[in-house]
Each structure stands twice: as structure tokens, then as C-alpha cells.
Amino acid sequence: MATKELAEILVKRYEGLKERRVPWESHFRDVRDYMRPRKRNVDGLQSETRGSARTNNLFDSTAIDANRILALSMQNSLCPSSVMWFQFKIPDGHEMAPLNDDPEVRAWFQEVGNRLFYQFHNSNFYSVIGEAFADYTSFGTICIYSEEDDVTRPGWNGMVFKAVPIGSHVFAEDKRGVVDTVFWEHRLSARQAAQQFGKNKLPDTVKESLMEKPDTEYAFIRVVTPRDDRDPGKMSNLDMPFASYDIFVPEKIIVREGGYSDFPFQVGRFSKEAGELWGRSPADVAMPDVRTINRMKQMLLQREALNINPPAIAPNQGFIGRFKMTPGAVNYSREPERFKFMEMGGAGFNEAIATIQDLKQSIRAIFMSDVLVMPEKSRMTAEEVITLRNQVDRQLAPTVSRFESEVLQPLVLRAFRLGWKAELYSPPPEQLEGLDSIEVDFIGQLAKSQKLQDVTAVTQWMSMLTNMVQFDPTVMDAVSLDNMTRVTGERLGV
């Protein structure tokens, strides 16, 4: 297929996927206006002024704070920057799974995990993942691009991550419902385009700008999609499982073609309804309350302004102009009476405050911030703390599992493969020869908390057996102390 024809086909597919995003864009704008006022490019429009304020019509910050608490709680539970939150192992159902208990294998997996954890710290991963979590809990859909940093020296050059704005990408799923195609529209200056693609591959329009106005920006589309016509026996970029195309949008020209051995985008959805492509978040449920409380706070503030600086009535032969109700206004009356201030009624104020408090509580409950933040009690028993922690874990567990499978699992595995390709790790032990699959085992705070339930069950079982052994000492024959010690040690992270 000719390059020009392929570019036109890809751009046409991109426009079709953008049409599927249109029904969601009004919701994305609402989320931006009421919860993420600093976000740009949520609906594909490039006319927004960078750095422009979006808080002029925002009168309540409950939703902003509730979203922040949920996002930070998820990040701290899944991938905290201060402690190790993942490790590698052979999948449980794999024929080589028993090697997970081999000391040499465990030591090698631990070395690999430590090296990648260090690489994440040396990259922009934690700043990007923080932004991604805030988008995840508000917009409901995120897209992260992960790649090896620009090659400046032989060997490993580190990794770089990018959070793709919600309004600048579209995607498609395969027959299993797994995202395998992403179109990412972004703008590059003429100078940036020359650095990224090479001056000779740029169209004449960009070359001219490069000489005269190098900061002039142009639209490009990065497309990554499965490659159908490839030779698996070859290792060139044009025979990789995923094809990559960079298209100059104004002229529909492919300026670079390449490939990836695995998918470089990680697309996550907070929750997803059957038949829908884009994800939904707590903002989808909370939006009516958020709109209502914002309007009520605006009206109350206007009323308070009138009470503090009420409009005045002054004597005159007749009204001049329209009657003014703005704070500090002066209205002229036919009545030859003394200058006075209008009295503003106070009926309904307490009812409005009570309604606002109810709305605040509803928004916090939808975002789970009412349980994510420990209640301000002077004394809490250990049992109360454990019960509250278990309640939080149960509410977060489904969302966490989805984030792990759609985002973190493919992201960490991609980082592992890039490191393997660059020979970042020491050679694996001989026992792993022929291994064709590994998986990521998450050991963050929430994962540990869920695993502690097994320790609790073992403890309760042993307590029951201790009572039963007084009547029948043989009940202890069913206990394997070696297995019990190993399981509890693993669950406790020892």
C-alpha cells in the first residue's frame, strides 16, 4: 500500500474514533470545570490559552478535594515511591512455577525488581503516575506512554513516561476488550519535529518554518496498532508485532514508520459498562451534586455580599434607570425620606446551609473520602482501626484490581523487557532456561493488607485447634508448621 494512501486511511479511522468520543466530551468539560480546573485539552480543542484560569465560576472545592484524596490514596496503596511495591515471579499455573521457591531464582527476581524500582525513581514515573491517578478518579480514562529515553550512549538510557491528555487521544479494543490501538494527536514545533523525525523527512512547509519561525507548532498523530503483514523471523522495526506511524496532519503524510515489540500505551478505565469504550469514574455519579452545591454556594455568597454591603435608597423625584440589587448600589425613590439601606431578608439561610452540608457529605461518600481519611476521634481501639481499614480495602479492591491489570501490569512488564533488551540485569540462573512467561506480583500497601486476611484466618484456625487439642491431641496432625510458617511469612512480606 502506498504511503500516502495508508496515511489517509489512518487519518480517516482516527476521525471515526473521535466521533465516538464526542458524546463524552461534555462530561469531560464538566469534570474539568468543577474538579480539575487546571487541565487543558479535554475535548480535542486546541484553542485554549495555556495557563488560563478556570476558577472564576467555581464556588465550592468539595469535589476537588475529594478527588485528590481518592487519587492520593490509590497511589499510596498501589505504587508508593518510598517502598518496593512490585516483584516478579513465574505464573502460578506455569509448569515451572515450583521454581519460585528456588533460592537462586528468588534472588535473581529480587535483583531485577530492585533495579527496575531504582530506574523508576531515576525517571519521571512518579510525577506522571500521580497525574494519571488524578485523571483516573475524575475523568475515568487514562493513557500513559512508556518508552526508553533517547539513546545517547550504548546500553541502557533509562525510561521516560508521558500522561496523554484525555482530549488528545482515542483508542480501539481487540476482540477480548483489550486496548491494542491508540491514536495520539499532539503538537510539535518545527524545531522539535526536526529533532524527532529528522529534517529530511519533514514536508516543505515545516522546513520553511524551521529556518524562519522554528517555534511554529504543527499537528502530528502518533498511531500504534497491531501489524498484520510481518515476518516473525525478522527483528527489524518494520516486522515488530506493533506498527507505529507518525503522520503530519495538515498534509496527511507519514513522516516516520517504526514498530514496537510490545504495546507502549497503557490505557486504564476506572469502571466500564458493557458496550462502552471509555471509562466512568465517581465524578459521573457525583456530578449532579457537584453542580447543585456550586450553584447554591454562588447564590449564598451573592446574598452575603448584599447583607454586608446592601443597596441603598435615596430620595429623588422619581426612579432614574433600573432598580439595582447589586452590593453597594444606590437607588433613587420618589419618597422624600432620608437616605437608608435596604433590609435584606434572612429566611431560608439555615435550610440552605443544611442542604449544602448534605451535598458535601454525599460527594465525599461517592469519592470514598469519608472512609479514606481517618475519623478525628481522640481514641480509637485497634479493632476499630482494623475494621475501618478492611472497609476501605473492600471498597477499593475492584478498582485497584482493574488498575493493576490494565495499567501497572503491562507497564512494569514493558519496563522489564526494555531493561532485558539493554542487558540491564545479570544473567538469569540456569534453572530458568526455557522460561517463556513471568508476571508481576504487587506488594504495595493494599496488596499486603489483602494478604493479611490469610494470616488472620491462619491465626484464628490455630486458636481453634489449641482449644480442641485439650480433647483430642491428634488434631494437630493436620498442621504443617513448615507450610504455615512459609505462608504467613510471605503474607507478612518477610
XYZ file of C-alpha atoms in Angstrom:
494
model
C 0.000 0.000 0.000
C 1.306 3.453 -0.916
C 2.398 5.637 1.982
C 0.011 8.480 1.060
C -2.930 6.087 0.809
C -2.082 4.496 4.164
C -1.873 7.911 5.822
C -5.313 8.858 4.507
C -6.785 5.567 5.763
C -5.299 6.052 9.227
C -6.491 9.664 9.462
C -9.986 8.575 8.402
C -10.006 5.898 11.105
C -8.821 8.493 13.611
C -11.690 10.813 12.703
C -14.141 7.931 13.129
C -12.838 7.130 16.617
C -13.039 10.826 17.510
C -16.736 10.741 16.645
C -17.185 8.004 19.245
C -15.560 10.287 21.829
C -17.842 13.268 21.136
C -20.724 12.138 23.451
C -18.236 12.006 26.351
C -16.690 15.426 25.802
C -19.412 17.436 27.547
C -18.827 15.312 30.654
C -15.071 15.806 30.340
C -15.621 19.576 30.245
C -17.794 19.410 33.371
C -15.117 17.413 35.184
C -12.510 19.977 34.150
C -14.645 22.933 35.237
C -15.701 21.543 38.637
C -12.922 19.109 39.637
C -9.763 19.607 37.539
C -9.723 23.333 36.661
C -6.023 23.258 35.710
C -6.440 20.627 32.993
C -6.170 21.522 29.336
C -7.271 19.806 26.152
C -10.111 17.659 27.451
C -12.234 17.758 24.300
C -9.787 17.865 21.392
C -9.973 21.663 21.005
C -6.565 23.335 20.655
C -7.818 26.899 21.164
C -7.331 27.005 24.937
C -4.835 29.539 26.244
C -2.063 27.919 28.224
C -2.093 28.989 31.843
C -5.602 30.469 31.622
C -7.612 30.431 34.866
C -10.711 28.259 35.089
C -11.761 29.029 38.650
C -13.768 32.212 38.025
C -17.055 30.282 38.098
C -16.013 27.745 40.733
C -17.534 28.357 44.175
C -17.034 25.066 46.025
C -13.941 22.866 46.344
C -15.505 19.758 47.913
C -15.266 17.681 44.738
C -11.721 18.862 44.026
C -10.584 17.808 47.496
C -12.495 14.504 47.441
C -10.957 13.560 44.087
C -7.486 14.498 45.373
C -7.877 12.289 48.461
C -9.044 9.281 46.411
C -6.232 9.691 43.853
C -3.533 10.038 46.521
C -4.923 7.081 48.480
C -4.844 4.854 45.409
C -1.317 5.917 44.520
C -0.084 5.337 48.063
C -1.804 1.946 48.192
C -0.598 0.715 44.798
C 2.764 2.257 43.953
C 4.267 4.330 46.779
C 7.613 5.879 45.950
C 9.156 5.100 49.347
C 8.851 1.302 49.443
C 9.052 -1.602 46.997
C 5.596 -2.216 45.524
C 6.167 -4.996 42.984
C 8.156 -8.167 42.471
C 8.467 -10.768 39.730
C 7.588 -14.430 39.752
C 6.671 -17.306 37.462
C 2.886 -17.516 36.941
C 1.235 -19.943 39.353
C -0.235 -22.083 36.571
C 3.059 -22.400 34.700
C 4.846 -25.754 34.633
C 7.960 -24.052 36.016
C 6.068 -22.359 38.892
C 7.755 -24.559 41.582
C 10.992 -22.690 40.793
C 9.527 -19.702 42.645
C 10.782 -21.405 45.814
C 14.303 -21.860 44.444
C 16.711 -19.538 46.343
C 18.705 -18.623 43.213
C 15.552 -17.850 41.237
C 14.115 -15.759 44.062
C 17.400 -13.858 44.382
C 17.503 -13.102 40.644
C 13.881 -11.914 40.573
C 14.619 -9.709 43.581
C 17.661 -8.213 41.839
C 15.589 -7.463 38.729
C 12.852 -5.869 40.822
C 15.319 -3.706 42.735
C 16.968 -2.478 39.541
C 13.656 -1.535 37.955
C 12.482 0.150 41.170
C 15.667 2.237 41.024
C 15.028 3.061 37.351
C 11.510 4.249 38.141
C 12.993 6.600 40.745
C 15.500 7.934 38.222
C 12.760 8.672 35.694
C 9.663 10.880 35.729
C 7.444 7.884 36.582
C 6.100 9.071 39.940
C 5.187 12.560 38.720
C 3.385 11.084 35.706
C 1.613 8.346 37.668
C 0.416 10.952 40.180
C -1.203 12.952 37.378
C -2.610 9.733 35.918
C -4.296 8.763 39.195
C -5.939 12.209 39.435
C -7.269 11.747 35.870
C -8.280 8.162 36.619
C -10.531 9.092 39.540
C -12.053 12.123 37.776
C -12.240 11.590 34.001
C -12.402 7.786 34.329
C -9.960 7.032 31.482
C -6.184 7.458 31.339
C -3.480 6.782 28.785
C 0.221 6.500 29.684
C 3.022 6.255 27.123
C 6.201 4.472 28.263
C 9.419 4.264 26.287
C 13.176 4.057 26.664
C 14.666 7.529 26.858
C 16.504 8.977 23.855
C 19.545 6.890 23.056
C 22.595 8.983 23.922
C 25.029 6.193 24.716
C 25.337 2.421 24.220
C 23.366 0.268 26.637
C 20.605 1.428 28.948
C 19.449 5.059 28.730
C 16.635 4.996 31.277
C 12.905 5.366 30.744
C 10.537 8.238 30.079
C 6.776 8.346 30.702
C 4.078 10.663 29.401
C 0.488 11.140 30.558
C -1.529 11.608 27.370
C -4.304 14.249 27.828
C -7.850 12.917 27.749
C -8.789 15.104 24.774
C -5.815 14.277 22.557
C -6.133 10.510 22.177
C -8.596 7.885 21.013
C -8.253 4.120 21.114
C -9.747 0.818 19.986
C -10.049 -2.633 21.555
C -9.424 -6.113 20.185
C -11.986 -8.927 20.337
C -11.111 -9.588 24.005
C -11.811 -6.000 25.041
C -8.102 -5.219 25.437
C -6.863 -1.892 24.064
C -4.415 -2.566 21.214
C -4.645 0.614 19.116
C -4.032 4.237 20.128
C -4.128 7.459 18.099
C -2.375 10.322 19.880
C -2.663 13.803 18.380
C -0.072 16.249 19.658
C 1.624 19.437 18.551
C 5.315 19.866 17.847
C 7.225 22.959 16.884
C 9.173 22.834 13.638
C 12.365 22.554 15.676
C 11.020 19.685 17.784
C 9.781 17.859 14.690
C 13.248 18.104 13.093
C 14.843 16.740 16.260
C 12.381 13.860 16.480
C 11.989 12.791 12.875
C 14.947 14.289 11.055
C 14.891 17.353 8.843
C 14.932 15.405 5.586
C 11.669 13.601 6.406
C 9.692 16.769 7.072
C 7.410 18.355 4.435
C 8.495 21.610 2.819
C 6.037 23.622 4.940
C 7.797 22.616 8.144
C 11.276 23.015 6.624
C 10.498 26.614 5.714
C 9.281 27.320 9.256
C 12.400 25.671 10.627
C 14.512 28.362 9.015
C 12.312 31.396 9.664
C 9.994 30.547 12.609
C 11.320 27.401 14.323
C 8.762 27.637 17.174
C 5.720 27.448 14.900
C 3.631 24.461 16.006
C 2.062 21.793 13.793
C -0.289 18.884 14.472
C 1.025 15.320 14.313
C -0.636 11.972 15.043
C 1.218 9.028 16.559
C -0.544 5.759 15.644
C 0.329 2.418 17.227
C -1.651 -0.614 16.067
C -1.074 -4.353 15.563
C 0.878 -5.166 12.405
C -0.845 -7.752 10.242
C 1.717 -8.217 7.454
C 5.014 -9.019 9.125
C 7.699 -11.676 9.110
C 8.043 -13.020 12.702
C 11.507 -14.331 11.851
C 12.882 -10.836 11.287
C 13.779 -8.380 14.052
C 13.601 -5.092 12.127
C 11.277 -2.282 13.236
C 9.035 -2.947 10.252
C 8.438 -6.550 11.371
C 7.606 -5.855 15.030
C 4.208 -7.031 16.384
C 3.005 -3.413 16.641
C 3.351 -0.878 13.840
C 3.995 2.788 14.587
C 3.244 5.707 12.264
C 3.840 9.430 12.779
C 1.582 11.465 10.500
C 1.833 15.158 9.601
C -1.856 16.044 9.856
C -2.181 19.117 7.543
C -0.895 17.203 4.514
C -1.636 13.617 5.655
C 1.959 12.480 5.197
C 3.722 9.717 7.123
C 6.988 11.230 8.340
C 8.177 8.151 10.236
C 7.292 4.461 10.343
C 8.560 2.111 13.014
C 7.486 -0.650 15.339
C 7.304 -1.941 18.899
C 7.826 -5.416 20.286
C 5.060 -4.761 22.817
C 2.331 -2.148 23.176
C 3.801 1.143 24.524
C 0.497 2.646 25.712
C -1.274 1.651 28.908
C -4.961 2.609 28.846
C -6.923 2.258 32.081
C -10.623 2.664 32.822
C -11.896 3.255 36.396
C -15.046 1.290 35.617
C -16.596 0.291 32.324
C -20.132 -0.517 31.271
C -20.833 -3.285 28.769
C -20.699 -1.977 25.214
C -18.888 1.235 26.159
C -15.334 2.125 25.200
C -14.496 4.943 27.600
C -14.389 4.578 31.362
C -16.586 6.041 34.074
C -15.478 7.428 37.416
C -17.055 8.612 40.690
C -17.369 12.034 39.017
C -20.027 10.543 36.753
C -22.198 9.792 39.815
C -21.324 12.895 41.821
C -21.775 15.475 39.043
C -25.442 16.401 39.841
C -24.495 17.080 43.470
C -21.379 18.972 42.386
C -23.371 21.242 40.065
C -26.022 21.855 42.715
C -23.640 22.724 45.538
C -21.646 25.007 43.261
C -24.789 26.956 42.317
C -26.032 27.116 45.916
C -22.679 28.393 47.186
C -22.700 31.045 44.464
C -26.183 32.229 45.497
C -25.265 32.259 49.190
C -22.136 34.290 48.519
C -24.169 36.785 46.499
C -26.647 37.019 49.363
C -23.897 37.537 51.931
C -22.427 40.297 49.783
C -25.814 42.048 49.844
C -26.028 41.689 53.620
C -22.540 43.088 54.152
C -22.907 45.943 51.663
C -26.634 46.306 50.905
C -28.051 48.564 48.176
C -29.253 51.976 49.369
C -32.419 54.024 48.714
C -32.013 57.810 48.325
C -34.756 60.448 47.970
C -35.471 61.819 44.499
C -38.421 62.908 42.349
C -38.537 59.537 40.613
C -36.539 56.464 39.729
C -33.597 57.019 37.449
C -32.658 53.954 35.454
C -33.352 50.374 36.550
C -33.695 49.332 40.195
C -30.287 47.994 41.272
C -29.805 44.990 43.564
C -26.031 44.748 43.438
C -23.999 45.218 46.647
C -23.441 48.899 47.394
C -25.919 50.094 44.742
C -27.831 53.384 45.196
C -31.490 53.562 44.075
C -33.473 56.819 43.889
C -37.064 56.966 45.220
C -39.936 59.471 44.911
C -40.368 59.324 48.672
C -38.810 62.415 50.285
C -37.401 60.430 53.125
C -33.966 60.100 54.482
C -31.234 58.113 52.838
C -31.337 54.483 54.047
C -30.077 50.981 53.290
C -32.415 48.253 52.112
C -33.041 45.420 54.565
C -32.253 42.012 53.121
C -34.338 39.121 54.371
C -32.717 36.130 56.094
C -35.353 33.443 55.585
C -34.108 30.041 54.392
C -30.454 30.630 55.227
C -30.178 27.796 57.759
C -32.020 25.404 55.440
C -29.593 26.236 52.621
C -26.574 25.618 54.878
C -28.009 22.228 55.934
C -28.585 21.261 52.287
C -25.020 22.240 51.394
C -23.659 20.089 54.223
C -25.720 17.137 52.969
C -24.347 17.640 49.456
C -20.789 17.829 50.779
C -21.245 14.550 52.635
C -22.757 12.910 49.556
C -19.828 13.966 47.350
C -17.286 12.759 49.907
C -19.072 9.420 50.214
C -19.130 8.917 46.424
C -15.364 9.512 46.279
C -14.902 7.407 49.462
C -13.007 10.240 51.126
C -15.204 9.873 54.207
C -13.552 6.498 54.925
C -10.161 7.125 53.330
C -9.439 9.822 55.905
C -9.317 8.520 59.457
C -12.120 9.993 61.624
C -10.933 12.642 64.052
C -11.512 10.667 67.234
C -9.404 11.149 70.301
C -9.292 7.424 70.951
C -9.721 4.507 68.553
C -9.257 0.898 69.553
C -7.092 -1.391 67.451
C -10.202 -3.311 66.429
C -11.880 -0.110 65.195
C -8.814 0.804 63.132
C -8.642 -2.697 61.586
C -12.376 -2.675 60.825
C -12.105 0.730 59.140
C -9.045 -0.359 57.155
C -10.835 -3.506 55.960
C -13.809 -1.411 54.898
C -11.564 0.817 52.791
C -9.828 -2.206 51.248
C -13.124 -3.803 50.246
C -14.288 -0.628 48.525
C -11.015 -0.058 46.676
C -10.305 -3.684 45.758
C -12.305 -3.903 42.460
C -10.904 -0.623 41.143
C -7.378 -1.496 42.248
C -7.539 -4.877 40.500
C -8.595 -3.207 37.269
C -5.802 -0.615 37.508
C -3.249 -3.346 38.129
C -4.351 -5.440 35.151
C -4.834 -2.587 32.641
C -2.046 -0.195 33.642
C 0.573 -1.371 36.123
C 0.997 -4.973 34.943
C 1.706 -4.081 31.268
C 3.729 -1.008 32.283
C 6.092 -2.924 34.599
C 6.416 -5.814 32.126
C 7.284 -3.362 29.355
C 9.922 -1.803 31.598
C 11.293 -5.289 32.282
C 11.554 -6.110 28.560
C 13.251 -2.809 27.759
C 15.776 -3.491 30.526
C 16.281 -7.055 29.273
C 16.918 -5.789 25.752
C 19.517 -3.337 27.080
C 21.163 -6.053 29.242
C 20.383 -4.166 32.427
C 20.219 -7.346 34.545
C 22.729 -10.037 35.366
C 22.286 -13.374 33.516
C 19.413 -15.461 34.944
C 20.164 -18.770 36.704
C 20.322 -21.917 34.590
C 17.078 -23.186 36.121
C 15.143 -20.518 34.199
C 16.343 -21.691 30.780
C 13.300 -22.106 28.558
C 11.049 -19.863 30.684
C 8.633 -18.055 28.376
C 6.479 -16.097 30.820
C 6.747 -14.079 34.018
C 4.204 -11.989 35.881
C 4.223 -9.050 38.275
C 3.188 -9.651 41.870
C 2.116 -6.415 43.541
C 3.166 -5.986 47.158
C 2.003 -2.446 47.884
C 0.058 -1.425 50.971
C -3.338 -2.591 49.707
C -1.955 -5.892 48.397
C -0.306 -6.548 51.757
C -3.494 -5.659 53.580
C -5.479 -8.127 51.469
C -2.882 -10.841 52.042
C -3.026 -10.237 55.799
C -6.523 -11.684 55.729
C -4.864 -15.075 55.149
C -2.699 -14.529 58.230
C -5.806 -13.674 60.246
C -7.509 -16.852 59.039
C -4.474 -18.980 59.964
C -4.319 -17.362 63.415
C -7.998 -17.996 64.054
C -7.640 -21.596 62.877
C -4.696 -22.196 65.208
C -6.669 -20.675 68.075
C -9.499 -23.122 67.424
C -7.096 -26.062 67.223
C -5.489 -25.023 70.507
C -8.856 -25.342 72.225
C -9.627 -28.643 70.503
C -6.279 -30.245 71.340
C -7.331 -30.474 75.003
C -9.910 -33.052 73.959
C -8.061 -34.774 71.107
C -4.286 -34.230 70.708
C -4.334 -35.855 67.247
C -5.990 -32.780 65.672
C -2.521 -31.199 65.435
C -1.524 -33.896 62.949
C -3.314 -31.884 60.269
C -0.993 -28.913 60.824
C 2.144 -28.444 58.741
C 4.212 -25.913 60.639
C 6.659 -25.557 57.743
C 3.925 -24.604 55.286
C 2.232 -22.382 57.843
C 5.466 -20.536 58.572
C 6.224 -20.071 54.869
C 2.709 -18.816 54.004
C 2.479 -16.377 56.911
C 5.990 -15.108 56.218
C 5.138 -14.420 52.583
C 1.896 -12.687 53.512
C 3.686 -10.516 56.053
C 6.327 -9.586 53.480
C 9.184 -11.203 55.386
